[in-house]
């Protein structure tokens, strides 16, 4: 029952219905009779109308009407309902975009925006001002020597919006798309804004994230297990982290990042965590309730082996390398080059602008790769090789021409020990910088009698070149993956390791 709509007002009313005939002499009490006539409370009526349309802001809408004290007519009620419909369409549009835009590709967004404009042609959505959050994200990018690309900042904001409405989400995208930096930059930005009002309501809180790879450990190490002999329960890594977070008394956000492929082997045990129950059920019978400050995140390349039950429970934020491009990587790298190379930063930037993308396009069209790579991977490989060259190098004026015979790949630069900081220089030796053949640096091959055929290694130009690059990368502590290219990787790897026992980098050799 609706109360408060009618106000009871007492009015005098003349009961004489015939104004011509004058009644006989009567007292005033007989001539005038007091009755009750209801008058409408327009504020309350507009509140009821707006609530029936699903609007939760009735007070602001009701007081907006300048003729609120006048009687409500059909046009005025129709006007209110049309205004409510426009507000609802704005809310629908915002909700649809917030849920779907983060997981669309750039090409799909054009089609999606066209569909939305056809469904709601009269709606003009205004851009949301994230204010201090946008500024904090850009400051965090600059602090970590990252380029604050607008597309990357947008993805960070989309990740924040997803964490507000979901306690389980997935960061999906290929290598080099910025998944790791996305949540780390957002965590740093939110931590720097701790205590300040947020755009989603409430205040920003500090963020602490925990990273683990579920595919690198067993199920028992992840969730916990019983000992087969003593039947004693041992907590897993995840259960220990969740238990500590559940009993924490602070309001800091806790993000649990699973950096690895999502498959049914281990993710199915988290269905009760990802749904509305928010409970981690262990094999021991213990149930740990998640708090509002906890968020489960998954950093994956794709969802090829993920089950529909898992995908339907998680929010999605897709990152693609096209939102970054290659220029931010080279710009950030140029800021970290040694001081002796900084005078040449403009020339290096010009070379990157002129040849980097063109070289990658040429390679995609004309070269067959043993293992598929991304543009980001090729760019970072180039920058790491340049780091190796710049590390011991002292800039000198060198003007040399390539020899007329052979190709440029047949020669290497003999810098007379400039780049070799470990060997002692012979003061009496006089040498000049020049181009020498790769084969000149090889030891003369001698076949030892009674040597097994499989142990005979004949050095070629390819093996010498690859061994040189391998030794240079390992000496500068760069991780290397040696592929099955039939160039004597076992011999070259062993030779480099024996000649450089202080190498601490990891050498991963894959045999396909």
GROMACS .gro file of C-alpha atoms in nm:
model
  512
    1UNK     CA    1   0.000   0.000   0.000
    2UNK     CA    2   0.137   0.341  -0.097
    3UNK     CA    3   0.124   0.601   0.177
    4UNK     CA    4   0.217   0.964   0.166
    5UNK     CA    5   0.070   1.039  -0.177
    6UNK     CA    6  -0.246   1.212  -0.051
    7UNK     CA    7  -0.258   1.514   0.175
    8UNK     CA    8  -0.591   1.568   0.350
    9UNK     CA    9  -0.699   1.932   0.309
   10UNK     CA   10  -1.016   2.081   0.464
   11UNK     CA   11  -1.204   2.320   0.237
   12UNK     CA   12  -1.539   2.500   0.279
   13UNK     CA   13  -1.802   2.383   0.031
   14UNK     CA   14  -2.144   2.538  -0.047
   15UNK     CA   15  -2.401   2.263  -0.086
   16UNK     CA   16  -2.654   2.488  -0.262
   17UNK     CA   17  -2.657   2.351  -0.616
   18UNK     CA   18  -2.910   2.601  -0.752
   19UNK     CA   19  -2.761   2.951  -0.764
   20UNK     CA   20  -3.089   3.109  -0.880
   21UNK     CA   21  -3.320   3.005  -0.605
   22UNK     CA   22  -3.224   3.150  -0.277
   23UNK     CA   23  -3.277   2.921   0.018
   24UNK     CA   24  -3.462   3.022   0.324
   25UNK     CA   25  -3.298   3.175   0.625
   26UNK     CA   26  -3.054   2.923   0.768
   27UNK     CA   27  -2.758   2.946   0.996
   28UNK     CA   28  -2.404   2.947   0.866
   29UNK     CA   29  -2.341   2.598   0.996
   30UNK     CA   30  -2.625   2.469   0.785
   31UNK     CA   31  -2.527   2.660   0.468
   32UNK     CA   32  -2.150   2.574   0.474
   33UNK     CA   33  -2.041   2.217   0.534
   34UNK     CA   34  -1.677   2.113   0.579
   35UNK     CA   35  -1.562   1.803   0.387
   36UNK     CA   36  -1.217   1.646   0.312
   37UNK     CA   37  -1.072   1.667  -0.045
   38UNK     CA   38  -0.742   1.485  -0.127
   39UNK     CA   39  -0.455   1.666  -0.303
   40UNK     CA   40  -0.169   1.482  -0.467
   41UNK     CA   41   0.189   1.477  -0.331
   42UNK     CA   42   0.366   1.511  -0.665
   43UNK     CA   43   0.712   1.435  -0.528
   44UNK     CA   44   0.596   1.102  -0.391
   45UNK     CA   45   0.401   1.019  -0.707
   46UNK     CA   46   0.703   1.085  -0.929
   47UNK     CA   47   0.908   0.867  -0.694
   48UNK     CA   48   0.664   0.580  -0.744
   49UNK     CA   49   0.666   0.627  -1.123
   50UNK     CA   50   1.044   0.629  -1.142
   51UNK     CA   51   1.077   0.328  -0.911
   52UNK     CA   52   0.833   0.136  -1.130
   53UNK     CA   53   1.063   0.212  -1.426
   54UNK     CA   54   1.365   0.078  -1.240
   55UNK     CA   55   1.533   0.409  -1.162
   56UNK     CA   56   1.708   0.427  -0.825
   57UNK     CA   57   1.752   0.806  -0.828
   58UNK     CA   58   1.396   0.929  -0.772
   59UNK     CA   59   1.473   1.231  -0.553
   60UNK     CA   60   1.702   1.397  -0.805
   61UNK     CA   61   1.458   1.333  -1.089
   62UNK     CA   62   1.155   1.447  -0.889
   63UNK     CA   63   1.305   1.780  -0.788
   64UNK     CA   64   1.415   1.843  -1.145
   65UNK     CA   65   1.054   1.912  -1.255
   66UNK     CA   66   0.991   2.290  -1.226
   67UNK     CA   67   0.613   2.244  -1.220
   68UNK     CA   68   0.617   1.977  -0.956
   69UNK     CA   69   0.354   2.154  -0.748
   70UNK     CA   70   0.111   2.169  -1.040
   71UNK     CA   71  -0.135   1.887  -1.108
   72UNK     CA   72   0.020   1.596  -1.303
   73UNK     CA   73  -0.123   1.548  -1.648
   74UNK     CA   74  -0.075   1.272  -1.901
   75UNK     CA   75   0.193   1.466  -2.101
   76UNK     CA   76   0.395   1.535  -1.786
   77UNK     CA   77   0.383   1.169  -1.680
   78UNK     CA   78   0.478   1.067  -2.035
   79UNK     CA   79   0.772   1.307  -2.024
   80UNK     CA   80   0.893   1.151  -1.699
   81UNK     CA   81   0.866   0.802  -1.842
   82UNK     CA   82   1.057   0.899  -2.159
   83UNK     CA   83   1.330   1.052  -1.946
   84UNK     CA   84   1.345   0.737  -1.736
   85UNK     CA   85   1.372   0.526  -2.052
   86UNK     CA   86   1.668   0.732  -2.173
   87UNK     CA   87   1.841   0.685  -1.839
   88UNK     CA   88   1.777   0.310  -1.852
   89UNK     CA   89   1.918   0.290  -2.205
   90UNK     CA   90   2.232   0.471  -2.088
   91UNK     CA   91   2.268   0.221  -1.804
   92UNK     CA   92   2.211  -0.073  -2.039
   93UNK     CA   93   2.469   0.061  -2.284
   94UNK     CA   94   2.727   0.115  -2.012
   95UNK     CA   95   2.668  -0.231  -1.863
   96UNK     CA   96   2.692  -0.406  -2.201
   97UNK     CA   97   3.014  -0.226  -2.290
   98UNK     CA   98   3.177  -0.280  -1.951
   99UNK     CA   99   3.120  -0.655  -1.978
  100UNK     CA  100   3.210  -0.710  -2.343
  101UNK     CA  101   3.460  -0.445  -2.455
  102UNK     CA  102   3.759  -0.576  -2.249
  103UNK     CA  103   3.751  -0.916  -2.424
  104UNK     CA  104   3.713  -0.794  -2.784
  105UNK     CA  105   3.986  -0.748  -3.044
  106UNK     CA  106   4.041  -0.410  -3.202
  107UNK     CA  107   3.874  -0.522  -3.526
  108UNK     CA  108   3.576  -0.666  -3.339
  109UNK     CA  109   3.520  -0.343  -3.148
  110UNK     CA  110   3.418  -0.163  -3.467
  111UNK     CA  111   3.145  -0.418  -3.535
  112UNK     CA  112   3.037  -0.419  -3.170
  113UNK     CA  113   3.008  -0.040  -3.156
  114UNK     CA  114   2.799  -0.049  -3.474
  115UNK     CA  115   2.559  -0.299  -3.318
  116UNK     CA  116   2.527  -0.088  -3.002
  117UNK     CA  117   2.456   0.226  -3.204
  118UNK     CA  118   2.180   0.040  -3.393
  119UNK     CA  119   2.021  -0.085  -3.072
  120UNK     CA  120   2.035   0.252  -2.896
  121UNK     CA  121   2.049   0.517  -3.170
  122UNK     CA  122   1.955   0.809  -2.945
  123UNK     CA  123   2.211   0.740  -2.676
  124UNK     CA  124   2.530   0.945  -2.674
  125UNK     CA  125   2.751   0.799  -2.406
  126UNK     CA  126   2.979   1.049  -2.239
  127UNK     CA  127   3.341   0.960  -2.170
  128UNK     CA  128   3.409   0.868  -1.808
  129UNK     CA  129   3.670   1.076  -1.632
  130UNK     CA  130   3.884   0.845  -1.420
  131UNK     CA  131   4.081   1.142  -1.291
  132UNK     CA  132   4.339   1.044  -1.034
  133UNK     CA  133   4.338   0.677  -1.137
  134UNK     CA  134   4.443   0.762  -1.493
  135UNK     CA  135   4.716   0.993  -1.364
  136UNK     CA  136   4.840   0.732  -1.114
  137UNK     CA  137   4.863   0.465  -1.387
  138UNK     CA  138   5.069   0.695  -1.608
  139UNK     CA  139   5.299   0.782  -1.317
  140UNK     CA  140   5.348   0.412  -1.242
  141UNK     CA  141   5.437   0.350  -1.608
  142UNK     CA  142   5.699   0.623  -1.609
  143UNK     CA  143   5.838   0.500  -1.278
  144UNK     CA  144   5.895   0.153  -1.428
  145UNK     CA  145   6.049   0.297  -1.747
  146UNK     CA  146   5.740   0.211  -1.950
  147UNK     CA  147   5.567   0.408  -2.221
  148UNK     CA  148   5.221   0.523  -2.111
  149UNK     CA  149   5.046   0.426  -2.433
  150UNK     CA  150   4.677   0.521  -2.430
  151UNK     CA  151   4.568   0.170  -2.527
  152UNK     CA  152   4.769   0.018  -2.242
  153UNK     CA  153   4.626   0.266  -1.990
  154UNK     CA  154   4.276   0.178  -2.114
  155UNK     CA  155   4.344  -0.191  -2.053
  156UNK     CA  156   4.462  -0.114  -1.701
  157UNK     CA  157   4.138   0.073  -1.634
  158UNK     CA  158   3.934  -0.214  -1.782
  159UNK     CA  159   4.118  -0.451  -1.549
  160UNK     CA  160   4.028  -0.228  -1.255
  161UNK     CA  161   3.660  -0.223  -1.354
  162UNK     CA  162   3.664  -0.601  -1.387
  163UNK     CA  163   3.813  -0.644  -1.040
  164UNK     CA  164   3.530  -0.430  -0.899
  165UNK     CA  165   3.252  -0.658  -1.030
  166UNK     CA  166   3.435  -0.994  -1.044
  167UNK     CA  167   3.646  -1.185  -0.793
  168UNK     CA  168   3.777  -1.416  -1.066
  169UNK     CA  169   3.917  -1.294  -1.397
  170UNK     CA  170   4.157  -1.390  -1.674
  171UNK     CA  171   4.419  -1.184  -1.855
  172UNK     CA  172   4.437  -1.338  -2.202
  173UNK     CA  173   4.683  -1.253  -2.477
  174UNK     CA  174   4.999  -1.364  -2.658
  175UNK     CA  175   5.350  -1.306  -2.534
  176UNK     CA  176   5.450  -0.941  -2.538
  177UNK     CA  177   5.099  -0.800  -2.511
  178UNK     CA  178   5.164  -0.654  -2.165
  179UNK     CA  179   4.964  -0.889  -1.940
  180UNK     CA  180   5.217  -0.895  -1.656
  181UNK     CA  181   5.286  -0.523  -1.663
  182UNK     CA  182   4.913  -0.451  -1.679
  183UNK     CA  183   4.827  -0.586  -1.335
  184UNK     CA  184   5.158  -0.476  -1.182
  185UNK     CA  185   5.112  -0.117  -1.298
  186UNK     CA  186   4.750  -0.116  -1.178
  187UNK     CA  187   4.856  -0.254  -0.839
  188UNK     CA  188   5.122   0.017  -0.804
  189UNK     CA  189   4.872   0.288  -0.905
  190UNK     CA  190   4.606   0.171  -0.658
  191UNK     CA  191   4.864   0.143  -0.381
  192UNK     CA  192   4.976   0.501  -0.442
  193UNK     CA  193   4.611   0.617  -0.413
  194UNK     CA  194   4.541   0.437  -0.088
  195UNK     CA  195   4.272   0.613   0.115
  196UNK     CA  196   4.152   0.840  -0.165
  197UNK     CA  197   3.797   0.812  -0.305
  198UNK     CA  198   3.763   0.578  -0.602
  199UNK     CA  199   3.546   0.608  -0.912
  200UNK     CA  200   3.357   0.289  -0.819
  201UNK     CA  201   3.266   0.406  -0.471
  202UNK     CA  202   3.457   0.372  -0.148
  203UNK     CA  203   3.831   0.430  -0.129
  204UNK     CA  204   4.132   0.287  -0.305
  205UNK     CA  205   4.325   0.026  -0.111
  206UNK     CA  206   4.682  -0.100  -0.133
  207UNK     CA  207   4.732  -0.412  -0.345
  208UNK     CA  208   4.957  -0.708  -0.279
  209UNK     CA  209   4.980  -0.983  -0.539
  210UNK     CA  210   5.107  -1.341  -0.514
  211UNK     CA  211   5.238  -1.511  -0.828
  212UNK     CA  212   5.254  -1.888  -0.874
  213UNK     CA  213   5.275  -2.127  -1.167
  214UNK     CA  214   5.026  -2.412  -1.112
  215UNK     CA  215   5.177  -2.627  -1.389
  216UNK     CA  216   5.522  -2.632  -1.227
  217UNK     CA  217   5.403  -2.813  -0.914
  218UNK     CA  218   5.183  -3.111  -0.834
  219UNK     CA  219   4.821  -3.097  -0.727
  220UNK     CA  220   4.921  -3.184  -0.373
  221UNK     CA  221   5.174  -2.902  -0.361
  222UNK     CA  222   4.913  -2.660  -0.492
  223UNK     CA  223   4.608  -2.748  -0.279
  224UNK     CA  224   4.750  -2.978  -0.009
  225UNK     CA  225   4.751  -3.355   0.040
  226UNK     CA  226   4.752  -3.637   0.293
  227UNK     CA  227   5.072  -3.827   0.356
  228UNK     CA  228   5.019  -4.186   0.242
  229UNK     CA  229   5.212  -4.332   0.536
  230UNK     CA  230   5.122  -4.112   0.831
  231UNK     CA  231   4.788  -3.980   0.693
  232UNK     CA  232   4.899  -3.635   0.803
  233UNK     CA  233   4.762  -3.335   0.618
  234UNK     CA  234   5.009  -3.091   0.459
  235UNK     CA  235   4.889  -2.756   0.330
  236UNK     CA  236   4.958  -2.657  -0.027
  237UNK     CA  237   5.085  -2.322  -0.151
  238UNK     CA  238   4.744  -2.189  -0.252
  239UNK     CA  239   4.563  -2.310   0.058
  240UNK     CA  240   4.828  -2.149   0.279
  241UNK     CA  241   4.798  -1.816   0.096
  242UNK     CA  242   4.418  -1.822   0.106
  243UNK     CA  243   4.413  -1.906   0.477
  244UNK     CA  244   4.650  -1.622   0.562
  245UNK     CA  245   4.446  -1.379   0.352
  246UNK     CA  246   4.117  -1.492   0.507
  247UNK     CA  247   4.227  -1.413   0.863
  248UNK     CA  248   4.395  -1.083   0.771
  249UNK     CA  249   4.248  -0.782   0.949
  250UNK     CA  250   4.358  -0.511   0.704
  251UNK     CA  251   4.163  -0.390   0.403
  252UNK     CA  252   4.444  -0.434   0.151
  253UNK     CA  253   4.354  -0.603  -0.176
  254UNK     CA  254   4.503  -0.948  -0.230
  255UNK     CA  255   4.546  -1.071  -0.585
  256UNK     CA  256   4.641  -1.435  -0.645
  257UNK     CA  257   4.795  -1.457  -0.992
  258UNK     CA  258   4.816  -1.797  -1.162
  259UNK     CA  259   5.074  -1.755  -1.437
  260UNK     CA  260   5.038  -2.064  -1.654
  261UNK     CA  261   4.806  -2.259  -1.883
  262UNK     CA  262   4.451  -2.314  -1.761
  263UNK     CA  263   4.335  -2.673  -1.802
  264UNK     CA  264   4.092  -2.909  -1.637
  265UNK     CA  265   4.366  -3.088  -1.442
  266UNK     CA  266   4.386  -2.826  -1.168
  267UNK     CA  267   4.131  -2.553  -1.243
  268UNK     CA  268   3.821  -2.769  -1.184
  269UNK     CA  269   3.897  -2.774  -0.811
  270UNK     CA  270   3.846  -2.398  -0.807
  271UNK     CA  271   3.491  -2.391  -0.938
  272UNK     CA  272   3.354  -2.325  -0.591
  273UNK     CA  273   3.608  -2.045  -0.551
  274UNK     CA  274   3.516  -1.873  -0.876
  275UNK     CA  275   3.138  -1.891  -0.840
  276UNK     CA  276   2.922  -1.701  -0.591
  277UNK     CA  277   3.010  -1.938  -0.307
  278UNK     CA  278   3.369  -1.805  -0.294
  279UNK     CA  279   3.482  -2.105  -0.093
  280UNK     CA  280   3.798  -2.313  -0.131
  281UNK     CA  281   3.711  -2.675  -0.053
  282UNK     CA  282   4.012  -2.888   0.039
  283UNK     CA  283   4.050  -3.267   0.044
  284UNK     CA  284   4.082  -3.256   0.421
  285UNK     CA  285   3.723  -3.137   0.450
  286UNK     CA  286   3.821  -2.783   0.541
  287UNK     CA  287   3.638  -2.498   0.369
  288UNK     CA  288   3.804  -2.157   0.353
  289UNK     CA  289   3.576  -1.862   0.283
  290UNK     CA  290   3.723  -1.589   0.063
  291UNK     CA  291   3.689  -1.227   0.171
  292UNK     CA  292   3.584  -0.931  -0.044
  293UNK     CA  293   3.946  -0.818  -0.070
  294UNK     CA  294   4.058  -1.137  -0.250
  295UNK     CA  295   4.071  -1.173  -0.628
  296UNK     CA  296   4.172  -1.475  -0.834
  297UNK     CA  297   4.359  -1.384  -1.153
  298UNK     CA  298   4.482  -1.606  -1.434
  299UNK     CA  299   4.745  -1.498  -1.686
  300UNK     CA  300   4.713  -1.723  -1.990
  301UNK     CA  301   4.798  -1.715  -2.358
  302UNK     CA  302   4.471  -1.870  -2.474
  303UNK     CA  303   4.170  -2.068  -2.351
  304UNK     CA  304   4.211  -2.364  -2.587
  305UNK     CA  305   4.200  -2.624  -2.306
  306UNK     CA  306   3.984  -2.435  -2.056
  307UNK     CA  307   3.642  -2.579  -1.979
  308UNK     CA  308   3.322  -2.378  -2.035
  309UNK     CA  309   3.245  -2.406  -1.664
  310UNK     CA  310   3.563  -2.218  -1.580
  311UNK     CA  311   3.533  -1.958  -1.853
  312UNK     CA  312   3.173  -1.874  -1.763
  313UNK     CA  313   3.275  -1.799  -1.403
  314UNK     CA  314   3.551  -1.551  -1.487
  315UNK     CA  315   3.570  -1.204  -1.630
  316UNK     CA  316   3.789  -1.160  -1.938
  317UNK     CA  317   4.039  -0.892  -2.029
  318UNK     CA  318   4.210  -0.954  -2.363
  319UNK     CA  319   4.535  -0.779  -2.448
  320UNK     CA  320   4.683  -0.785  -2.796
  321UNK     CA  321   5.027  -0.662  -2.909
  322UNK     CA  322   4.874  -0.422  -3.162
  323UNK     CA  323   4.770  -0.183  -2.883
  324UNK     CA  324   5.137  -0.130  -2.800
  325UNK     CA  325   5.326  -0.157  -3.127
  326UNK     CA  326   5.706  -0.179  -3.142
  327UNK     CA  327   5.798   0.185  -3.085
  328UNK     CA  328   5.742   0.181  -2.705
  329UNK     CA  329   5.994  -0.104  -2.669
  330UNK     CA  330   6.266   0.082  -2.857
  331UNK     CA  331   6.192   0.410  -2.679
  332UNK     CA  332   6.218   0.249  -2.335
  333UNK     CA  333   6.535   0.066  -2.439
  334UNK     CA  334   6.700   0.388  -2.559
  335UNK     CA  335   6.648   0.538  -2.213
  336UNK     CA  336   6.857   0.259  -2.055
  337UNK     CA  337   7.152   0.243  -2.295
  338UNK     CA  338   7.499   0.313  -2.149
  339UNK     CA  339   7.610   0.673  -2.121
  340UNK     CA  340   7.882   0.626  -2.381
  341UNK     CA  341   7.613   0.529  -2.637
  342UNK     CA  342   7.363   0.803  -2.548
  343UNK     CA  343   7.511   1.054  -2.798
  344UNK     CA  344   7.407   0.809  -3.070
  345UNK     CA  345   7.051   0.761  -2.943
  346UNK     CA  346   6.900   0.975  -3.220
  347UNK     CA  347   7.080   0.776  -3.488
  348UNK     CA  348   6.964   0.451  -3.328
  349UNK     CA  349   6.607   0.576  -3.310
  350UNK     CA  350   6.623   0.675  -3.676
  351UNK     CA  351   6.750   0.328  -3.769
  352UNK     CA  352   6.471   0.165  -3.571
  353UNK     CA  353   6.209   0.381  -3.742
  354UNK     CA  354   6.353   0.308  -4.086
  355UNK     CA  355   6.434  -0.062  -4.074
  356UNK     CA  356   6.275  -0.241  -3.778
  357UNK     CA  357   5.918  -0.284  -3.901
  358UNK     CA  358   6.028  -0.324  -4.262
  359UNK     CA  359   6.268  -0.600  -4.163
  360UNK     CA  360   5.998  -0.784  -3.969
  361UNK     CA  361   5.758  -0.756  -4.264
  362UNK     CA  362   6.026  -0.894  -4.496
  363UNK     CA  363   6.094  -1.183  -4.258
  364UNK     CA  364   5.725  -1.270  -4.231
  365UNK     CA  365   5.693  -1.286  -4.609
  366UNK     CA  366   6.022  -1.444  -4.713
  367UNK     CA  367   6.158  -1.648  -4.420
  368UNK     CA  368   6.031  -1.977  -4.281
  369UNK     CA  369   6.061  -1.999  -3.902
  370UNK     CA  370   6.140  -2.319  -3.716
  371UNK     CA  371   5.932  -2.197  -3.422
  372UNK     CA  372   5.672  -1.923  -3.469
  373UNK     CA  373   5.772  -1.594  -3.308
  374UNK     CA  374   5.599  -1.265  -3.239
  375UNK     CA  375   5.711  -0.919  -3.343
  376UNK     CA  376   5.779  -0.841  -2.979
  377UNK     CA  377   6.008  -1.142  -2.946
  378UNK     CA  378   6.211  -1.047  -3.252
  379UNK     CA  379   6.243  -0.688  -3.131
  380UNK     CA  380   6.358  -0.791  -2.783
  381UNK     CA  381   6.610  -1.036  -2.933
  382UNK     CA  382   6.757  -0.751  -3.137
  383UNK     CA  383   6.775  -0.523  -2.834
  384UNK     CA  384   6.945  -0.791  -2.623
  385UNK     CA  385   7.207  -0.848  -2.891
  386UNK     CA  386   7.271  -0.476  -2.900
  387UNK     CA  387   7.308  -0.478  -2.521
  388UNK     CA  388   7.576  -0.742  -2.557
  389UNK     CA  389   7.761  -0.535  -2.813
  390UNK     CA  390   7.736  -0.216  -2.608
  391UNK     CA  391   7.837  -0.365  -2.275
  392UNK     CA  392   8.215  -0.374  -2.327
  393UNK     CA  393   8.234  -0.146  -2.627
  394UNK     CA  394   8.420   0.183  -2.624
  395UNK     CA  395   8.315   0.411  -2.909
  396UNK     CA  396   8.598   0.488  -3.152
  397UNK     CA  397   8.611   0.644  -3.496
  398UNK     CA  398   8.616   0.351  -3.739
  399UNK     CA  399   8.573   0.383  -4.110
  400UNK     CA  400   8.598   0.047  -4.283
  401UNK     CA  401   8.461  -0.092  -4.605
  402UNK     CA  402   8.352  -0.450  -4.655
  403UNK     CA  403   8.584  -0.670  -4.864
  404UNK     CA  404   8.494  -0.713  -5.226
  405UNK     CA  405   8.484  -1.093  -5.210
  406UNK     CA  406   8.200  -1.294  -5.061
  407UNK     CA  407   7.902  -1.168  -4.861
  408UNK     CA  408   7.885  -0.947  -4.555
  409UNK     CA  409   7.786  -1.255  -4.352
  410UNK     CA  410   8.127  -1.412  -4.424
  411UNK     CA  411   8.316  -1.159  -4.209
  412UNK     CA  412   8.335  -1.041  -3.852
  413UNK     CA  413   8.484  -0.722  -3.706
  414UNK     CA  414   8.823  -0.772  -3.545
  415UNK     CA  415   8.834  -0.489  -3.290
  416UNK     CA  416   9.187  -0.585  -3.172
  417UNK     CA  417   9.061  -0.668  -2.823
  418UNK     CA  418   8.858  -0.352  -2.760
  419UNK     CA  419   8.545  -0.548  -2.672
  420UNK     CA  420   8.735  -0.818  -2.480
  421UNK     CA  421   8.788  -0.679  -2.133
  422UNK     CA  422   8.920  -1.003  -1.979
  423UNK     CA  423   9.224  -1.075  -2.195
  424UNK     CA  424   9.544  -0.887  -2.125
  425UNK     CA  425   9.669  -0.674  -2.409
  426UNK     CA  426  10.017  -0.728  -2.551
  427UNK     CA  427  10.182  -0.387  -2.560
  428UNK     CA  428  10.435  -0.498  -2.822
  429UNK     CA  429  10.171  -0.631  -3.059
  430UNK     CA  430  10.057  -0.388  -3.326
  431UNK     CA  431   9.727  -0.459  -3.499
  432UNK     CA  432   9.454  -0.268  -3.674
  433UNK     CA  433   9.077  -0.288  -3.665
  434UNK     CA  434   8.947  -0.464  -3.971
  435UNK     CA  435   8.716  -0.725  -4.120
  436UNK     CA  436   8.832  -1.085  -4.098
  437UNK     CA  437   8.672  -1.406  -4.219
  438UNK     CA  438   8.487  -1.620  -3.970
  439UNK     CA  439   8.699  -1.918  -4.070
  440UNK     CA  440   9.020  -1.737  -3.974
  441UNK     CA  441   8.926  -1.762  -3.607
  442UNK     CA  442   8.879  -2.139  -3.618
  443UNK     CA  443   9.144  -2.387  -3.512
  444UNK     CA  444   9.288  -2.603  -3.786
  445UNK     CA  445   9.096  -2.928  -3.799
  446UNK     CA  446   9.298  -3.242  -3.732
  447UNK     CA  447   9.146  -3.586  -3.735
  448UNK     CA  448   9.265  -3.794  -3.443
  449UNK     CA  449   9.308  -4.166  -3.525
  450UNK     CA  450   9.070  -4.416  -3.365
  451UNK     CA  451   8.808  -4.141  -3.312
  452UNK     CA  452   8.447  -4.250  -3.327
  453UNK     CA  453   8.258  -4.112  -3.624
  454UNK     CA  454   7.988  -3.956  -3.407
  455UNK     CA  455   8.254  -3.761  -3.215
  456UNK     CA  456   8.411  -3.602  -3.522
  457UNK     CA  457   8.320  -3.233  -3.538
  458UNK     CA  458   8.426  -3.041  -3.845
  459UNK     CA  459   8.399  -2.664  -3.784
  460UNK     CA  460   8.207  -2.472  -4.048
  461UNK     CA  461   8.117  -2.109  -4.086
  462UNK     CA  462   7.769  -2.170  -3.941
  463UNK     CA  463   7.899  -2.349  -3.631
  464UNK     CA  464   8.156  -2.076  -3.568
  465UNK     CA  465   7.899  -1.800  -3.607
  466UNK     CA  466   7.646  -1.966  -3.377
  467UNK     CA  467   7.912  -2.050  -3.119
  468UNK     CA  468   8.023  -1.686  -3.119
  469UNK     CA  469   7.670  -1.559  -3.060
  470UNK     CA  470   7.608  -1.824  -2.795
  471UNK     CA  471   7.925  -1.736  -2.608
  472UNK     CA  472   7.852  -1.363  -2.625
  473UNK     CA  473   7.497  -1.403  -2.491
  474UNK     CA  474   7.598  -1.637  -2.210
  475UNK     CA  475   7.890  -1.417  -2.109
  476UNK     CA  476   7.649  -1.124  -2.073
  477UNK     CA  477   7.407  -1.335  -1.866
  478UNK     CA  478   7.131  -1.357  -2.127
  479UNK     CA  479   6.913  -1.673  -2.130
  480UNK     CA  480   6.947  -1.874  -2.450
  481UNK     CA  481   6.731  -2.144  -2.607
  482UNK     CA  482   6.914  -2.362  -2.861
  483UNK     CA  483   6.689  -2.514  -3.126
  484UNK     CA  484   6.737  -2.825  -3.338
  485UNK     CA  485   6.914  -2.668  -3.633
  486UNK     CA  486   7.185  -2.936  -3.690
  487UNK     CA  487   7.477  -2.696  -3.642
  488UNK     CA  488   7.654  -2.879  -3.361
  489UNK     CA  489   7.468  -2.728  -3.069
  490UNK     CA  490   7.591  -2.987  -2.821
  491UNK     CA  491   7.954  -2.930  -2.911
  492UNK     CA  492   7.925  -2.551  -2.919
  493UNK     CA  493   7.728  -2.538  -2.592
  494UNK     CA  494   7.976  -2.760  -2.411
  495UNK     CA  495   8.268  -2.559  -2.549
  496UNK     CA  496   8.121  -2.229  -2.430
  497UNK     CA  497   8.046  -2.367  -2.084
  498UNK     CA  498   8.394  -2.514  -2.045
  499UNK     CA  499   8.564  -2.196  -2.156
  500UNK     CA  500   8.341  -1.980  -1.928
  501UNK     CA  501   8.288  -2.165  -1.597
  502UNK     CA  502   8.155  -1.849  -1.430
  503UNK     CA  503   7.847  -1.838  -1.651
  504UNK     CA  504   7.534  -1.838  -1.438
  505UNK     CA  505   7.274  -1.806  -1.713
  506UNK     CA  506   7.045  -2.093  -1.793
  507UNK     CA  507   7.102  -2.285  -2.115
  508UNK     CA  508   6.787  -2.462  -2.232
  509UNK     CA  509   6.835  -2.711  -2.513
  510UNK     CA  510   6.524  -2.846  -2.687
  511UNK     CA  511   6.529  -3.154  -2.902
  512UNK     CA  512   6.221  -3.168  -3.118
   0.00000   0.00000   0.00000
